[in-house]
Tab-separated table of C-alpha atoms in Angstrom:
chain	number	residue	atom	x	y	z
A	14	MET	CA	-75.680	-173.041	6.994
A	15	THR	CA	-74.813	-174.765	3.769
A	16	LEU	CA	-76.864	-175.298	0.686
A	17	LYS	CA	-78.107	-178.795	-0.069
A	18	SER	CA	-78.695	-179.984	-3.614
A	19	SER	CA	-82.044	-181.420	-2.515
A	20	GLU	CA	-83.162	-177.916	-1.559
A	21	VAL	CA	-82.532	-176.204	-4.887
A	22	SER	CA	-83.507	-176.599	-8.531
A	23	VAL	CA	-82.271	-175.083	-11.753
A	24	GLY	CA	-83.957	-171.710	-12.139
A	25	ASP	CA	-84.070	-170.923	-8.413
A	26	THR	CA	-82.844	-167.476	-7.452
A	27	HIS	CA	-81.460	-165.887	-4.309
A	28	THR	CA	-81.396	-162.086	-4.033
A	29	GLU	CA	-80.008	-159.820	-1.340
A	30	ARG	CA	-79.830	-156.058	-1.024
A	31	VAL	CA	-76.084	-155.817	-0.410
A	32	VAL	CA	-75.882	-152.070	0.095
A	33	GLU	CA	-78.376	-149.242	0.421
A	34	ASP	CA	-77.352	-145.632	-0.297
A	35	LEU	CA	-73.641	-146.455	-0.499
A	36	LYS	CA	-71.666	-144.054	1.661
A	37	ARG	CA	-68.277	-142.614	0.815
A	38	THR	CA	-67.233	-143.820	4.253
A	39	GLN	CA	-67.830	-147.440	3.256
A	40	ILE	CA	-65.640	-146.916	0.201
A	41	VAL	CA	-62.969	-145.499	2.531
A	42	MET	CA	-63.333	-148.558	4.777
A	43	TYR	CA	-62.797	-150.792	1.763
A	44	ALA	CA	-59.750	-148.802	0.693
A	45	GLY	CA	-58.261	-149.184	4.153
A	46	ALA	CA	-58.951	-152.901	4.461
A	47	SER	CA	-57.911	-153.852	0.937
A	48	GLY	CA	-54.971	-151.451	0.714
A	49	ASP	CA	-56.158	-149.994	-2.611
A	50	TYR	CA	-55.837	-146.243	-2.048
A	51	ASN	CA	-56.319	-145.209	-5.667
A	52	PRO	CA	-57.638	-141.655	-5.108
A	53	VAL	CA	-60.469	-142.136	-7.630
A	54	HIS	CA	-62.216	-144.022	-4.820
A	55	THR	CA	-61.714	-141.663	-1.902
A	56	ASP	CA	-60.499	-138.259	-3.073
A	57	GLU	CA	-63.308	-136.143	-4.501
A	58	ILE	CA	-60.992	-133.303	-5.566
A	59	PHE	CA	-58.621	-135.551	-7.470
A	60	THR	CA	-61.456	-137.544	-9.030
A	61	THR	CA	-63.449	-134.565	-10.273
A	62	LYS	CA	-60.643	-132.160	-11.177
A	63	VAL	CA	-57.958	-134.500	-12.479
A	64	ALA	CA	-59.513	-137.858	-13.376
A	65	GLY	CA	-62.642	-136.268	-14.858
A	66	TYR	CA	-65.391	-138.247	-13.107
A	67	PRO	CA	-68.540	-136.759	-11.510
A	68	SER	CA	-67.539	-138.075	-8.080
A	69	VAL	CA	-65.492	-140.761	-6.411
A	70	PHE	CA	-66.695	-144.256	-7.225
A	71	ALA	CA	-66.499	-147.659	-5.561
A	72	HIS	CA	-63.689	-150.088	-6.171
A	73	GLY	CA	-64.883	-152.814	-8.531
A	74	MET	CA	-63.651	-155.167	-5.843
A	75	LEU	CA	-66.013	-153.596	-3.311
A	76	THR	CA	-68.906	-154.410	-5.642
A	77	MET	CA	-67.527	-157.928	-6.018
A	78	GLY	CA	-67.079	-158.253	-2.261
A	79	LEU	CA	-70.675	-157.157	-1.654
A	80	THR	CA	-71.821	-159.629	-4.304
A	81	GLY	CA	-69.722	-162.361	-2.714
A	82	ARG	CA	-71.502	-161.770	0.592
A	83	MET	CA	-74.771	-162.724	-1.101
A	84	LEU	CA	-73.081	-165.878	-2.439
A	85	THR	CA	-71.611	-167.051	0.870
A	86	ASN	CA	-74.944	-166.415	2.578
A	87	PHE	CA	-76.568	-168.592	-0.102
A	88	VAL	CA	-74.127	-171.492	-0.470
A	89	GLY	CA	-72.393	-171.446	2.923
A	90	ASP	CA	-68.939	-170.632	4.229
A	91	GLY	CA	-65.930	-172.099	2.465
A	92	ARG	CA	-68.074	-173.668	-0.242
A	93	LEU	CA	-67.267	-171.596	-3.315
A	94	THR	CA	-64.949	-173.193	-5.867
A	95	GLU	CA	-65.154	-170.458	-8.499
A	96	PHE	CA	-66.350	-166.851	-8.568
A	97	GLY	CA	-65.848	-164.327	-11.324
A	98	VAL	CA	-67.463	-161.094	-12.477
A	99	ARG	CA	-67.111	-158.433	-15.116
A	100	PHE	CA	-67.584	-154.872	-13.870
A	101	THR	CA	-70.158	-153.596	-16.332
A	102	SER	CA	-70.909	-150.189	-14.865
A	103	GLN	CA	-69.414	-147.973	-12.181
A	104	VAL	CA	-70.902	-147.756	-8.685
A	105	PHE	CA	-71.202	-144.304	-7.136
A	106	PRO	CA	-71.986	-143.026	-3.633
A	107	GLY	CA	-75.733	-143.153	-3.074
A	108	ASP	CA	-76.202	-146.309	-5.106
A	109	THR	CA	-78.301	-149.181	-3.800
A	110	LEU	CA	-77.286	-152.617	-5.028
A	111	ASP	CA	-79.212	-155.879	-5.248
A	112	ALA	CA	-77.196	-159.024	-5.930
A	113	THR	CA	-78.817	-162.155	-7.369
A	114	ALA	CA	-77.605	-165.696	-7.884
A	115	THR	CA	-79.549	-167.941	-10.256
A	116	VAL	CA	-79.070	-171.694	-10.276
A	117	VAL	CA	-78.108	-172.685	-13.813
A	118	GLY	CA	-76.697	-176.146	-13.160
A	119	LEU	CA	-76.690	-178.795	-10.463
A	120	GLU	CA	-74.702	-182.002	-10.694
A	121	ASN	CA	-72.058	-184.123	-8.958
A	122	GLY	CA	-72.251	-182.168	-5.724
A	123	CYS	CA	-71.672	-178.866	-7.471
A	124	VAL	CA	-74.074	-175.992	-8.022
A	125	GLU	CA	-73.439	-173.632	-10.907
A	126	LEU	CA	-74.739	-170.088	-10.556
A	127	SER	CA	-75.069	-167.045	-12.718
A	128	VAL	CA	-74.495	-163.856	-10.779
A	129	SER	CA	-75.839	-160.372	-11.401
A	130	THR	CA	-75.739	-157.204	-9.331
A	131	VAL	CA	-77.897	-154.245	-10.335
A	132	ASN	CA	-78.244	-150.700	-9.055
A	133	GLN	CA	-81.390	-148.763	-8.139
A	134	ASN	CA	-81.943	-147.880	-11.809
A	135	GLY	CA	-81.818	-151.498	-12.908
A	136	VAL	CA	-78.377	-151.046	-14.460
A	137	GLU	CA	-76.192	-154.113	-14.086
A	138	VAL	CA	-72.926	-153.230	-12.346
A	139	ALA	CA	-71.438	-156.719	-12.087
A	140	LYS	CA	-72.180	-159.839	-14.082
A	141	GLY	CA	-70.591	-163.222	-13.732
A	142	SER	CA	-70.789	-166.749	-12.463
A	143	ALA	CA	-69.875	-168.934	-9.537
A	144	LYS	CA	-69.618	-172.590	-8.600
A	145	ALA	CA	-69.911	-174.139	-5.176
A	146	ARG	CA	-69.810	-177.542	-3.518
A	147	VAL	CA	-73.168	-178.639	-2.174
A	148	ASP	CA	-74.233	-181.536	0.017
A	149	ASP	CA	-76.831	-184.042	-1.163
B	23	MET	CA	-48.325	-158.251	-7.409
B	24	ALA	CA	-45.500	-160.238	-5.884
B	25	VAL	CA	-45.870	-160.833	-2.183
B	26	GLU	CA	-43.455	-163.019	-0.264
B	27	ARG	CA	-45.444	-163.184	2.928
B	28	PHE	CA	-49.180	-162.566	3.236
B	29	PRO	CA	-50.195	-163.709	6.722
B	30	ILE	CA	-53.927	-164.364	7.047
B	31	GLU	CA	-54.842	-162.560	10.260
B	32	ALA	CA	-58.107	-162.355	12.194
B	33	SER	CA	-58.136	-158.588	12.651
B	34	HIS	CA	-57.486	-158.024	8.950
B	35	ILE	CA	-60.379	-160.319	8.047
B	36	MET	CA	-62.575	-158.492	10.566
B	37	MET	CA	-61.813	-155.121	8.987
B	38	PHE	CA	-62.289	-156.467	5.490
B	39	ALA	CA	-65.617	-158.100	6.388
B	40	ARG	CA	-66.815	-154.842	7.930
B	41	SER	CA	-65.898	-152.961	4.773
B	42	ILE	CA	-68.160	-155.205	2.683
B	43	GLY	CA	-70.937	-154.965	5.275
B	44	ASP	CA	-70.715	-158.652	6.147
B	45	ASP	CA	-71.643	-159.497	9.749
B	46	ASN	CA	-71.303	-163.267	9.305
B	47	GLN	CA	-69.803	-164.528	12.577
B	48	ILE	CA	-67.405	-166.790	10.675
B	49	TYR	CA	-65.296	-163.648	10.108
B	50	TYR	CA	-65.357	-162.334	13.681
B	51	ASP	CA	-65.743	-165.087	16.239
B	52	ALA	CA	-62.988	-167.723	16.587
B	53	ASP	CA	-65.109	-169.903	18.892
B	54	TYR	CA	-68.020	-169.872	16.473
B	55	ALA	CA	-65.651	-170.621	13.590
B	56	GLU	CA	-63.986	-173.531	15.396
B	57	ASN	CA	-67.335	-175.203	15.805
B	58	SER	CA	-68.356	-174.620	12.187
B	59	GLU	CA	-67.808	-176.849	9.184
B	60	VAL	CA	-64.735	-174.887	8.076
B	61	GLY	CA	-63.213	-175.048	11.574
B	62	ALA	CA	-61.512	-171.642	11.596
B	63	ILE	CA	-62.029	-168.018	10.670
B	64	VAL	CA	-61.866	-168.083	6.867
B	65	ALA	CA	-61.265	-165.330	4.383
B	66	PRO	CA	-64.238	-163.834	2.523
B	67	PRO	CA	-64.182	-164.826	-1.182
B	68	THR	CA	-62.525	-161.633	-2.402
B	69	PHE	CA	-60.162	-161.165	0.550
B	70	VAL	CA	-56.946	-162.248	-1.173
B	71	GLN	CA	-56.979	-158.919	-3.030
B	72	ALA	CA	-55.936	-157.399	0.295
B	73	GLY	CA	-52.580	-159.112	-0.135
B	74	ALA	CA	-51.669	-155.768	-1.696
B	75	GLN	CA	-51.096	-154.634	1.904
B	76	PHE	CA	-48.052	-156.897	1.983
B	77	ASP	CA	-46.606	-155.881	-1.379
B	78	PRO	CA	-43.739	-153.499	-0.543
B	79	ASN	CA	-43.940	-151.915	-3.996
B	80	TYR	CA	-47.718	-151.614	-4.329
B	81	GLY	CA	-48.328	-148.530	-6.454
B	82	LEU	CA	-51.761	-147.618	-5.097
B	83	ARG	CA	-50.538	-146.845	-1.583
B	84	PRO	CA	-48.993	-143.464	-0.704
B	85	ARG	CA	-45.305	-143.750	0.062
B	86	SER	CA	-43.578	-142.420	3.142
B	87	ASP	CA	-40.351	-141.487	1.386
B	88	GLY	CA	-41.475	-138.071	0.152
B	89	LYS	CA	-41.958	-139.199	-3.448
B	90	GLY	CA	-45.409	-137.633	-3.673
B	91	TRP	CA	-48.841	-139.033	-4.267
B	92	MET	CA	-51.247	-138.600	-7.159
B	93	GLY	CA	-54.084	-137.661	-4.812
B	94	SER	CA	-54.881	-134.192	-3.557
B	95	GLY	CA	-53.253	-132.212	-0.792
B	96	SER	CA	-53.152	-128.482	-1.163
B	97	GLN	CA	-53.502	-129.087	-4.916
B	98	PRO	CA	-55.624	-131.594	-6.888
B	99	THR	CA	-52.526	-133.775	-7.145
B	100	SER	CA	-49.376	-133.478	-5.122
B	101	ILE	CA	-47.241	-134.814	-7.951
B	102	VAL	CA	-45.911	-131.845	-9.865
B	103	ARG	CA	-45.004	-132.540	-13.457
B	104	PRO	CA	-44.202	-130.040	-16.205
B	105	THR	CA	-47.448	-130.909	-18.008
B	106	GLN	CA	-49.534	-130.341	-14.904
B	107	GLN	CA	-49.006	-126.655	-14.361
B	108	LYS	CA	-52.208	-125.558	-16.042
B	109	THR	CA	-55.610	-126.981	-15.311
B	110	GLU	CA	-56.385	-127.612	-18.968
B	111	GLU	CA	-53.237	-129.601	-19.402
B	112	ASN	CA	-54.020	-131.454	-16.226
B	113	GLU	CA	-57.284	-132.598	-17.670
B	114	GLN	CA	-55.644	-133.692	-20.897
B	115	ALA	CA	-53.075	-135.720	-19.013
B	116	ALA	CA	-55.803	-137.378	-16.995
B	117	SER	CA	-58.035	-138.125	-19.951
B	118	SER	CA	-55.213	-139.765	-21.837
B	119	GLY	CA	-54.699	-142.081	-18.918
B	120	GLY	CA	-51.611	-140.233	-17.876
B	121	SER	CA	-52.307	-139.849	-14.217
B	122	SER	CA	-48.984	-141.006	-12.983
B	123	ARG	CA	-47.849	-144.258	-11.480
B	124	GLY	CA	-49.709	-147.199	-10.131
B	125	GLY	CA	-52.332	-147.300	-12.852
B	126	GLY	CA	-54.232	-144.195	-11.717
B	127	GLY	CA	-57.288	-142.607	-13.268
B	128	GLY	CA	-56.829	-144.105	-16.719
B	129	VAL	CA	-56.912	-147.751	-15.682
B	130	LEU	CA	-60.065	-149.420	-14.452
B	131	HIS	CA	-60.711	-152.917	-13.177
B	132	ALA	CA	-62.730	-154.694	-15.871
B	133	GLU	CA	-63.019	-158.217	-14.588
B	134	GLN	CA	-61.924	-160.489	-11.747
B	135	ARG	CA	-62.091	-164.271	-11.495
B	136	TYR	CA	-61.142	-166.573	-8.638
B	137	GLU	CA	-60.625	-170.283	-8.541
B	138	TYR	CA	-60.601	-171.607	-4.959
B	139	HIS	CA	-58.580	-174.746	-4.399
B	140	ARG	CA	-59.414	-174.179	-0.742
B	141	HIS	CA	-60.280	-171.081	1.291
B	142	PRO	CA	-57.504	-169.291	3.200
B	143	LYS	CA	-57.949	-169.357	6.970
B	144	VAL	CA	-56.402	-167.541	9.902
B	145	GLY	CA	-52.896	-168.847	10.485
B	146	ASP	CA	-52.107	-169.461	6.832
B	147	VAL	CA	-49.175	-167.575	5.372
B	148	LEU	CA	-49.616	-167.107	1.642
B	149	SER	CA	-47.165	-166.014	-1.004
B	150	THR	CA	-47.957	-164.913	-4.516
B	151	THR	CA	-46.541	-165.056	-7.996
B	152	SER	CA	-48.061	-163.195	-10.931
B	153	ARG	CA	-47.725	-163.562	-14.649
B	154	PRO	CA	-49.242	-161.621	-17.527
B	155	GLY	CA	-52.082	-163.245	-19.472
B	156	LYS	CA	-53.790	-162.184	-22.697
B	157	THR	CA	-54.087	-158.622	-23.965
B	158	TRP	CA	-56.694	-157.325	-26.404
B	159	GLU	CA	-58.264	-154.094	-27.651
B	160	ARG	CA	-61.653	-152.843	-28.619
B	161	GLN	CA	-63.391	-149.538	-29.250
B	162	GLY	CA	-65.570	-148.485	-26.314
B	163	ARG	CA	-68.814	-146.541	-26.701
B	164	ARG	CA	-68.219	-144.270	-23.714
B	165	SER	CA	-64.462	-144.070	-23.199
B	166	GLY	CA	-62.633	-144.380	-26.522
B	167	LYS	CA	-60.130	-147.110	-27.318
B	168	LEU	CA	-59.927	-149.751	-24.615
B	169	VAL	CA	-56.834	-151.848	-24.023
B	170	PHE	CA	-57.454	-154.897	-21.846
B	171	SER	CA	-54.716	-156.885	-20.136
B	172	GLU	CA	-54.906	-159.960	-17.939
B	173	SER	CA	-52.774	-160.734	-14.919
B	174	ILE	CA	-52.842	-164.164	-13.286
B	175	THR	CA	-51.839	-164.464	-9.639
B	176	GLU	CA	-51.299	-167.709	-7.777
B	177	TYR	CA	-51.638	-167.693	-4.001
B	178	ARG	CA	-49.776	-170.556	-2.326
B	179	ASP	CA	-49.734	-171.521	1.335
B	180	GLN	CA	-46.876	-172.196	3.748
B	181	ASN	CA	-46.562	-175.727	2.333
B	182	GLY	CA	-46.359	-174.545	-1.259
B	183	GLU	CA	-49.886	-175.782	-2.001
B	184	LEU	CA	-51.988	-173.743	-4.405
B	185	VAL	CA	-54.850	-172.061	-2.506
B	186	VAL	CA	-56.375	-169.502	-4.905
B	187	THR	CA	-55.785	-168.676	-8.549
B	188	ALA	CA	-56.859	-165.123	-9.392
B	189	THR	CA	-57.235	-163.618	-12.842
B	190	SER	CA	-57.546	-159.856	-13.017
B	191	VAL	CA	-58.385	-157.923	-16.165
B	192	GLY	CA	-57.463	-154.259	-16.266
B	193	VAL	CA	-58.641	-151.836	-18.937
B	194	ARG	CA	-56.824	-148.687	-19.947
B	195	THR	CA	-59.359	-146.158	-21.213
B	196	GLU	CA	-58.606	-143.391	-23.687
B	197	ARG	CA	-60.667	-140.935	-21.629
B	198	ALA	CA	-62.839	-140.948	-18.505
B	199	VAL	CA	-65.985	-143.044	-18.914
B	200	ASP	CA	-68.837	-140.848	-20.158
B	201	GLN	CA	-71.649	-141.022	-17.573
B	202	SER	CA	-74.414	-139.679	-19.823
């Protein structure tokens, strides 16, 4: 499934719930797959007693990976040419995230998207942009 | 990150896709992938970060040579330093970003950008080179002085062709981010 430029217009949005009630186990899975074992993501004792946070929190790159899933579902596999986000708030176990792409430009076989992922309180946790190749 | 050999492997992509809750068959099923537009199992957009697995000196992976790890074992951190004998001092060390090697508790990931020249696929063998980018500072509302620094990593394939350019921005915080 790939996006066609004839099927979208500037202003269109695509939203997906990319995680519901984020589990510590999923954060552990991400640590294992990515190789980032920073204990602030998996080790509650270290994170609360040494690092000074209320609990472990997700890797920013897990949030970006979840957000990227929404993008590839929207534009198709292997179609992205650019993807970038700023991590604007931390993501904690129990969070539910909705990721949205908004079409902000469409020309020369390329769709330009703004990207925003928000938690269950409406707080934006990742904000950025993406570009993808689209067919006519 | 400097990685000489980052083989793109199907089982690694499968585990990575699972970890981001992505059940797209392009990441699991070689037959499906062969008959798709991309023609092979491809890497999810943020997968190249997992090249850290192939960095022999990656600081955020516990070592097997008995050098200790910042995470907890019988104590909140298994790295014993003179300043970490009392809990109060522990907390000070952590809040000043002093939690040991590998960019521990005091460094957070602020931003990540990827430029895809093409998407890595199973069978590729990538290598990486990194260079520092810009650095800048600002005063944060919730975590004191913030020092940002960019790192730019180029992922090249077995033919030396550029595949992905990644720009990572890290931020060193003065203290843990206030959650209130």
